[in-house]
Short mmCIF file of C-alpha atoms in Angstrom, two decimals:
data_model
loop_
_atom_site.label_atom_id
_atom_site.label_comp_id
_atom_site.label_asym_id
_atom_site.label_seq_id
_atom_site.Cartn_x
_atom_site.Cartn_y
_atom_site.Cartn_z
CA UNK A 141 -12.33 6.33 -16.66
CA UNK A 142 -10.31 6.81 -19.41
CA UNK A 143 -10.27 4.45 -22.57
CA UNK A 144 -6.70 3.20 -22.15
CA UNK A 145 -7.52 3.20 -18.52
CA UNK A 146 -10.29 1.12 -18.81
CA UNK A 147 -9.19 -1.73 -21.27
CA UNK A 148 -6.43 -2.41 -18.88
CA UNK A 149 -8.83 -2.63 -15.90
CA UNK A 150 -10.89 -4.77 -18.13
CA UNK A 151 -7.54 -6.92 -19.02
CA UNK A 152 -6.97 -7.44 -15.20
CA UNK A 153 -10.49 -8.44 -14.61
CA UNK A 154 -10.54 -11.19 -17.50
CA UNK A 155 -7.31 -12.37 -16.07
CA UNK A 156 -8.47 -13.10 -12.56
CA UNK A 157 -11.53 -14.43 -14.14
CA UNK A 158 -10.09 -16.97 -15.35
CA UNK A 159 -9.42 -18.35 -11.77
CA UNK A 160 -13.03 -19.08 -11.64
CA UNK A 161 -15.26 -22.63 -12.86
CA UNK A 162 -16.26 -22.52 -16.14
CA UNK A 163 -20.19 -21.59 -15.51
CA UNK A 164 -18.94 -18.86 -13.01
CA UNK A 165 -16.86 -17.19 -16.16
CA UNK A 166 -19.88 -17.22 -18.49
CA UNK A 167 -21.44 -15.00 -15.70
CA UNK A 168 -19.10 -12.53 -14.97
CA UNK A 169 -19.03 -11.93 -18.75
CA UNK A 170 -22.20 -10.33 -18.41
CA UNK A 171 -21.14 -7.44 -16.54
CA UNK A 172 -20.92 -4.45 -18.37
CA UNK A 173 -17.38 -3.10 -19.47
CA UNK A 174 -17.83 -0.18 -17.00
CA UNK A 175 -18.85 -3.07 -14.62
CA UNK A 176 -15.42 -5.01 -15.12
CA UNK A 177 -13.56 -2.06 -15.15
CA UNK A 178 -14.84 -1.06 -11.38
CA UNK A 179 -14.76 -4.52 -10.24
CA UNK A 180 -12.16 -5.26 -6.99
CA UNK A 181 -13.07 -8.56 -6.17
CA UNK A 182 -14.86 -12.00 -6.66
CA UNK A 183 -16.20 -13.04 -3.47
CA UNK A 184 -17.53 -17.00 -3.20
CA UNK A 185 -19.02 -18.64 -0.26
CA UNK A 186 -20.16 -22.37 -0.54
CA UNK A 187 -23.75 -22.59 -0.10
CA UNK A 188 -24.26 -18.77 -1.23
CA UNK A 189 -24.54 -17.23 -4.60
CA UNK A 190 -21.23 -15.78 -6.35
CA UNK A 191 -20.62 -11.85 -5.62
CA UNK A 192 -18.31 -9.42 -7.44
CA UNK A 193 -17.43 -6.30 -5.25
CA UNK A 194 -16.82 -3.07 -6.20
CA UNK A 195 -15.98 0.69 -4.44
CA UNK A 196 -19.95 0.49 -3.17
CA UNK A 197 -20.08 -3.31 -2.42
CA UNK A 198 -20.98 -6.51 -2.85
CA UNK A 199 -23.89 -7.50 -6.22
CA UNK A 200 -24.74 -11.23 -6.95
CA UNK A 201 -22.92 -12.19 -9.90
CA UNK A 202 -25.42 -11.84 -12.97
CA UNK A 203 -27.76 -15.37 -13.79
CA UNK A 204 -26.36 -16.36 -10.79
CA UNK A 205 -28.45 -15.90 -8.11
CA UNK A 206 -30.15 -19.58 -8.09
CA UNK A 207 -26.57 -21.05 -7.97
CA UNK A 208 -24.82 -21.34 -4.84
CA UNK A 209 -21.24 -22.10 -4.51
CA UNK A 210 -20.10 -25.83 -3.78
CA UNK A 211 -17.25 -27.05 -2.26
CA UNK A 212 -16.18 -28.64 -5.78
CA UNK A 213 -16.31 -24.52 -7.02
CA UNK A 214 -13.59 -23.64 -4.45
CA UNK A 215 -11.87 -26.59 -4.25
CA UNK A 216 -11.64 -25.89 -8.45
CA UNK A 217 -10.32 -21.78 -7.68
CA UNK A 218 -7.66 -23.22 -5.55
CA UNK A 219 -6.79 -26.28 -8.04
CA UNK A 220 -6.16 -23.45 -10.87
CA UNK A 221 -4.71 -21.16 -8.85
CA UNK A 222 -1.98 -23.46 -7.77
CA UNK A 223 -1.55 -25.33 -11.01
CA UNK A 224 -3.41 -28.49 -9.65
CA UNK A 225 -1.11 -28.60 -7.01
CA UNK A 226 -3.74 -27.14 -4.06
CA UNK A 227 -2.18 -29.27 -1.13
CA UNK A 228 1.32 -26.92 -1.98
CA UNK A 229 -1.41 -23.57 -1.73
CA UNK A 230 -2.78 -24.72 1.34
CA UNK A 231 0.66 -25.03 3.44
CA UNK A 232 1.39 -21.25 2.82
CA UNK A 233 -1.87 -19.93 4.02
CA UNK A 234 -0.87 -18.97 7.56
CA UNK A 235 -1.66 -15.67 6.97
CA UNK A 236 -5.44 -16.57 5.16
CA UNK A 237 -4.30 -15.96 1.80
CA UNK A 238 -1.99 -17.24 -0.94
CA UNK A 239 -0.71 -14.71 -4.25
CA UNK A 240 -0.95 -16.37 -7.79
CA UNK A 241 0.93 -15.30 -10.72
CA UNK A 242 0.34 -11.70 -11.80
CA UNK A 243 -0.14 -10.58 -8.14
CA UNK A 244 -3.74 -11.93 -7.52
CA UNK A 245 -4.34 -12.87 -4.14
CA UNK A 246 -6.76 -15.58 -3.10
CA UNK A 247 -7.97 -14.97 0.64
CA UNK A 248 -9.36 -18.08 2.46
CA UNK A 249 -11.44 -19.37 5.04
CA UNK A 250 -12.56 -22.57 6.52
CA UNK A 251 -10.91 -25.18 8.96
CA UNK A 252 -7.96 -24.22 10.92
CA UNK A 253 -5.13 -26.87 10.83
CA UNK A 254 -3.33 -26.06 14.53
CA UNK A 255 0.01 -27.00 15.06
CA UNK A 256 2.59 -25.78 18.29
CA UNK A 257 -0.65 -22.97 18.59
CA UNK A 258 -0.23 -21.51 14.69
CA UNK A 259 -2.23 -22.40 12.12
CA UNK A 260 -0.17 -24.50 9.48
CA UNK A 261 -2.87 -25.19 6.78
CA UNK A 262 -6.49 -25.01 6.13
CA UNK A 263 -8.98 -27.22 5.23
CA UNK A 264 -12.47 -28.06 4.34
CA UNK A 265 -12.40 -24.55 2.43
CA UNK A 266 -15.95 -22.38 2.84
CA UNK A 267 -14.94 -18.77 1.32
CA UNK A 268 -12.85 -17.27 -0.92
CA UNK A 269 -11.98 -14.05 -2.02
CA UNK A 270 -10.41 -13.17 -5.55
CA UNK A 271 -8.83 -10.03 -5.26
CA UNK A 272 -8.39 -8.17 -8.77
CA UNK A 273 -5.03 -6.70 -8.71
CA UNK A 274 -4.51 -3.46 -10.67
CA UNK A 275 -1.38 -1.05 -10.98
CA UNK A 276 -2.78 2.60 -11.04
CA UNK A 277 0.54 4.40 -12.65
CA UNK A 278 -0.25 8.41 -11.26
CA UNK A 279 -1.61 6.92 -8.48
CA UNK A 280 1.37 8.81 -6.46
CA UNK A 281 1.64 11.66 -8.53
CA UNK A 282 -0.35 14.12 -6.80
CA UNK A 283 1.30 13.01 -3.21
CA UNK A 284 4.69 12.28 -4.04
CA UNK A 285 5.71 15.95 -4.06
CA UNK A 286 4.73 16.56 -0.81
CA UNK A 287 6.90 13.48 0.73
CA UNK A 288 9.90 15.51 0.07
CA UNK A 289 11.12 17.88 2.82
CA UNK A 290 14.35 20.03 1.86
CA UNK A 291 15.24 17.13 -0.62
CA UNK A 292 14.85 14.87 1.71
CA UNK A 293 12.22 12.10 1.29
CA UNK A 294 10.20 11.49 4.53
CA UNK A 295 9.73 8.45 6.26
CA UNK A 296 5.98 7.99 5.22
CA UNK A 297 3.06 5.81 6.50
CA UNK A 298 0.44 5.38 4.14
CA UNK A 299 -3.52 4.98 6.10
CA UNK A 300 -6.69 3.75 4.98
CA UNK A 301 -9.17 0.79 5.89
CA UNK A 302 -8.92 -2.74 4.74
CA UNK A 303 -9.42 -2.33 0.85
CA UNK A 304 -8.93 1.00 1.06
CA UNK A 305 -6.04 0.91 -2.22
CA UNK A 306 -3.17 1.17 0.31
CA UNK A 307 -0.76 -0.84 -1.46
CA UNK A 308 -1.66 0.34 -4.93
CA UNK A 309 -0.62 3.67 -3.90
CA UNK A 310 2.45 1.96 -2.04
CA UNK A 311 3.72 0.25 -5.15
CA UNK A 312 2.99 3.57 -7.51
CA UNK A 313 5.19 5.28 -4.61
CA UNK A 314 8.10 2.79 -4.91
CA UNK A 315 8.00 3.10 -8.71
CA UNK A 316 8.37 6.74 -8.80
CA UNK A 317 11.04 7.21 -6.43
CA UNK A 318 13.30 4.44 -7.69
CA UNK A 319 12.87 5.61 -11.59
CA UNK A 320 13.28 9.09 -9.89
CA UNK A 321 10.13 10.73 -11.34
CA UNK A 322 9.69 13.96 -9.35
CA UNK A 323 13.23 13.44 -7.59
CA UNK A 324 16.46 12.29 -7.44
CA UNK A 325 16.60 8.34 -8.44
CA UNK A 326 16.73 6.52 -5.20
CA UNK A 327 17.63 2.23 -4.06
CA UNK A 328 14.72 1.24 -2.88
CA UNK A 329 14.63 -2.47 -1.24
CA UNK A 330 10.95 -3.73 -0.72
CA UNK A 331 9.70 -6.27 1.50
CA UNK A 332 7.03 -8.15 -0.06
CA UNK A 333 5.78 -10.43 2.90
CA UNK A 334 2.56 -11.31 0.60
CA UNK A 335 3.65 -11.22 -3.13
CA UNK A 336 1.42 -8.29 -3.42
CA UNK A 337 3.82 -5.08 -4.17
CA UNK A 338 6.11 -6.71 -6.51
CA UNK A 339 4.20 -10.01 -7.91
CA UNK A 340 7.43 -11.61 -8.49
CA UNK A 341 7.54 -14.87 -10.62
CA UNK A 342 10.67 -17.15 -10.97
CA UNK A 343 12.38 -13.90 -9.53
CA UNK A 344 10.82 -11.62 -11.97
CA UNK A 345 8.19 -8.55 -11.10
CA UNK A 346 5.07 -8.80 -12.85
CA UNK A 347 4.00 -5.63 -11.58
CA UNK A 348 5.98 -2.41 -12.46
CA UNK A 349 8.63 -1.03 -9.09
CA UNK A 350 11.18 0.43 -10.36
CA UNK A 351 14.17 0.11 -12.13
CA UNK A 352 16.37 0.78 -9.07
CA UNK A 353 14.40 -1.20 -6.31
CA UNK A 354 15.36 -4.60 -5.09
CA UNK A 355 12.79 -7.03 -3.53
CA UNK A 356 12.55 -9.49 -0.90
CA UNK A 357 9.52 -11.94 -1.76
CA UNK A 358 7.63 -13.90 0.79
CA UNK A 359 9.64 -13.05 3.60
CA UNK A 360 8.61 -11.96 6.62
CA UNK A 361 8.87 -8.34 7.17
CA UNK A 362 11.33 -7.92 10.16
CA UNK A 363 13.56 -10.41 8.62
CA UNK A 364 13.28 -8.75 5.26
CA UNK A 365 14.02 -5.40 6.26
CA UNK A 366 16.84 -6.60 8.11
CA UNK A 367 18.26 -8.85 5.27
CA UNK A 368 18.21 -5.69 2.37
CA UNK A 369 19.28 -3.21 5.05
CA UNK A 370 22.77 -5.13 5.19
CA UNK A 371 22.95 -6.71 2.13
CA UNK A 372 21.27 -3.64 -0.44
CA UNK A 373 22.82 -0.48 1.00
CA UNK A 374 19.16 0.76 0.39
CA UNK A 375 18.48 4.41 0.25
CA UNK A 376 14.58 3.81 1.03
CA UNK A 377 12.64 0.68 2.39
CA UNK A 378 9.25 -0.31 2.12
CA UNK A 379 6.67 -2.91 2.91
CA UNK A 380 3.20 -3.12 3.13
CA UNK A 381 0.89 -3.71 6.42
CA UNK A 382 3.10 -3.20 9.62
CA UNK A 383 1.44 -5.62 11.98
CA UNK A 384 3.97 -7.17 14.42
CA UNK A 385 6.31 -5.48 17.08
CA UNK A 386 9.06 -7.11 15.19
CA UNK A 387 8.07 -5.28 12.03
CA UNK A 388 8.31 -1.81 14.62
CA UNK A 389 11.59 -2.92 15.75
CA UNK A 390 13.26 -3.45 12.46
CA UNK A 391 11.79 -0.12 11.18
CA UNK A 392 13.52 1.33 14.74
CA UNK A 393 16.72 0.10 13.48
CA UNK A 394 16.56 1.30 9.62
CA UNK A 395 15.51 4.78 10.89
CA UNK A 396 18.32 4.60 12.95
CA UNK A 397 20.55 3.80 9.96
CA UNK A 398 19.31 7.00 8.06
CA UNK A 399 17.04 5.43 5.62
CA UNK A 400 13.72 6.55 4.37
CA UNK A 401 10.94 4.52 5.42
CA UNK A 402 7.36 3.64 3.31
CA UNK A 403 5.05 1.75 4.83
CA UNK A 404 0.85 1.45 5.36
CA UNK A 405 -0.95 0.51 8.46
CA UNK A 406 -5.05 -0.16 8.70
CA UNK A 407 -6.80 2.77 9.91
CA UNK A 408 -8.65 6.12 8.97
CA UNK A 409 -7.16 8.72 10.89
CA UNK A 410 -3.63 9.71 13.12
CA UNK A 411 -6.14 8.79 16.10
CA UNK A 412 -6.84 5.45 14.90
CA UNK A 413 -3.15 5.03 15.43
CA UNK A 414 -2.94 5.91 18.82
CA UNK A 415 -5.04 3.77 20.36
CA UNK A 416 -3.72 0.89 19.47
CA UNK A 417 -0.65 0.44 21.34
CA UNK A 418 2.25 -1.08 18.81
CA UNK A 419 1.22 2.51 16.85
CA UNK A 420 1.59 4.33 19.66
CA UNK A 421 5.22 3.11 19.74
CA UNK A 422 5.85 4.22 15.90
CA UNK A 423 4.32 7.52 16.34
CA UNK A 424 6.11 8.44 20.13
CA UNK A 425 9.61 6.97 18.56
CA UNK A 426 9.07 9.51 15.53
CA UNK A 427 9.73 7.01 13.19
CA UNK A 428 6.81 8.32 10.29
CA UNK A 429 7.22 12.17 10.17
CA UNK A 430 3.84 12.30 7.91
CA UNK A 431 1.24 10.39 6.94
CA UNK A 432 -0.83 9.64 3.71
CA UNK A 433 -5.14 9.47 4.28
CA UNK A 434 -6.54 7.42 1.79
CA UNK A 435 -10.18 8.78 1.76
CA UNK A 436 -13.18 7.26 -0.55
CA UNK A 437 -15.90 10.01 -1.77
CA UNK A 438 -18.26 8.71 -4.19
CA UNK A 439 -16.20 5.91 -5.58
CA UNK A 440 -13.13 8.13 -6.04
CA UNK A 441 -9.97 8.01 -3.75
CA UNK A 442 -8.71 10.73 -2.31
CA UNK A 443 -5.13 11.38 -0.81
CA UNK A 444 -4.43 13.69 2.00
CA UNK A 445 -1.10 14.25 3.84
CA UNK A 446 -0.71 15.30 7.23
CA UNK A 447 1.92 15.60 9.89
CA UNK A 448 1.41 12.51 12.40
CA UNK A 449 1.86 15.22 15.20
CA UNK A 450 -1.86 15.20 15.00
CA UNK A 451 -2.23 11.40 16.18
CA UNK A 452 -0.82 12.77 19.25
CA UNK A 453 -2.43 15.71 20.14
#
């Protein structure tokens, strides 16, 4: 890693550390700078020892291993996370996570709240998982070429297992094509479902998308697309996890419309697609012409585009 590189890396790591309690900080800080640099997530589990995870998994937080997390340790995450205001966090944790200024997401587990059959809250918290969020400018360098087809961009879907650095890619994507670095400048509207892409804060983007890209924060995906479609006049849409057949029937509609679509899906291969059935529907509609394999070798991602022709052969 390169020094610039790394210093940033380092930046984003002392950052989300300072989520953490006070005796958790003090032993992060003995990580090594090549340590911090690698690092992808704190993961803390009441009644277990602190982790930080990197690309090739999870190591017990240094001095820590006699020290096992209490539910005063979460409860304290979630308290600084929110700005002492953790009963407001816990009401937007439908989806098991909440985003904190700067883009860091907080997963969480413990006690369903059920309400009409959806969860509405969470209590009695007994994980969490600090998720170190880095932009990777380049990151889309190398692929970004190969999206365009006769000067057209291709609608795009973006694969790789949970953790995999889907939407860092995404967002690098988003960037490029709405500055128009390697093509023409395009509108890009992106739906931002989990405050991830964008990291917007009192309507601002912490993270960098673009100078010509408009964003929908916190909204549900269908919706979203739906709302910029008609309102933005986009040229391109994105979002980030397609996981709803109301996410593939907005899509239908916006490929109908002409525009270029960016999304990312879990999975490792076209095949992984087609078994699962609301995949099956993207890939026999035609809706992603290509798609983007996010492969890790030794620590290193790797990017690989291929037609999605394959995931039905």
């Amino acid at each position: 890693m390169r020094a610039p590189e790394e210093a940033y890396a380092v930046e984003r790591f002392e950052q989300a550390a300072a989520l953490l309690p006070h005796e958790l900080r003090q032993g992060v800080q003995r990580l090594s700078t090549a340590e911090k640099a690698r690092a992808e997530e704190f993961r803390l589990r009441a009644g277990r020892p602190p982790m930080v995870a990197d690309p090739t998994g999870e190591r017990t937080v240094p001095g820590c291993g006699q020290c096992p997390i209490t539910a005063a340790d979460l409860t304290g995450v979630l308290e600084v996370a929110s700005q002492a205001s953790t009963h407001t966090v816990l009401d937007r944790v439908k989806s098991g996570f909440v985003t904190v200024r700067g883009g860091y997401r907080v997963g969480l587990c413990g006690s369903a709240v059920m309400k009409d059959g959806e969860v509405c809250n969470v209590k009695q918290i007994s994980s969490l998982a600090i998720r170190i969020a880095r932009e990777v400018p380049g990151a889309g360098a190398e692929v970004l070429p190969q999206l365009w087809e006769a000067g057209t961009l291709q609608s795009t879907l973006l694969l790789s297992p949970p953790g995999g650095g889907k939407t860092t890619l995404l967002r690098d994507l988003i960037r490029r094509i709405s500055d128009g670095v390697g093509g023409p400048p395009l509108r890009v509207g992106v739906v931002d479902e989990r405050g991830e892409l964008a990291a917007m804060y009192n309507g601002v983007p912490m993270t960098q998308v673009g100078i010509r890209t408009d964003v929908m924060d916190g909204c549900p995906k269908a919706a979203g697309l739906m709302m910029l479609l008609r309102g933005m006049n986009p040229q391109v849409l994105a979002a980030d996890e397609i996981t709803a057949p109301e996410d593939v029937e907005a899509l239908e509609q916006a490929a109908g419309c002409g525009v270029a679509l960016l999304c990312s899906a879990h999975g490792g291969t076209p095949d992984d697609l087609r078994r699962r059935p609301l995949y099956r529907r993207l890939l026999a509609g035609g809706i992603f012409r290509q798609a983007v394999l996010i492969e890790l070798r030794g620590g290193k991602r790797n990017y690989r585009v291929v037609p999605l022709e394959e995931g039905l052969r």
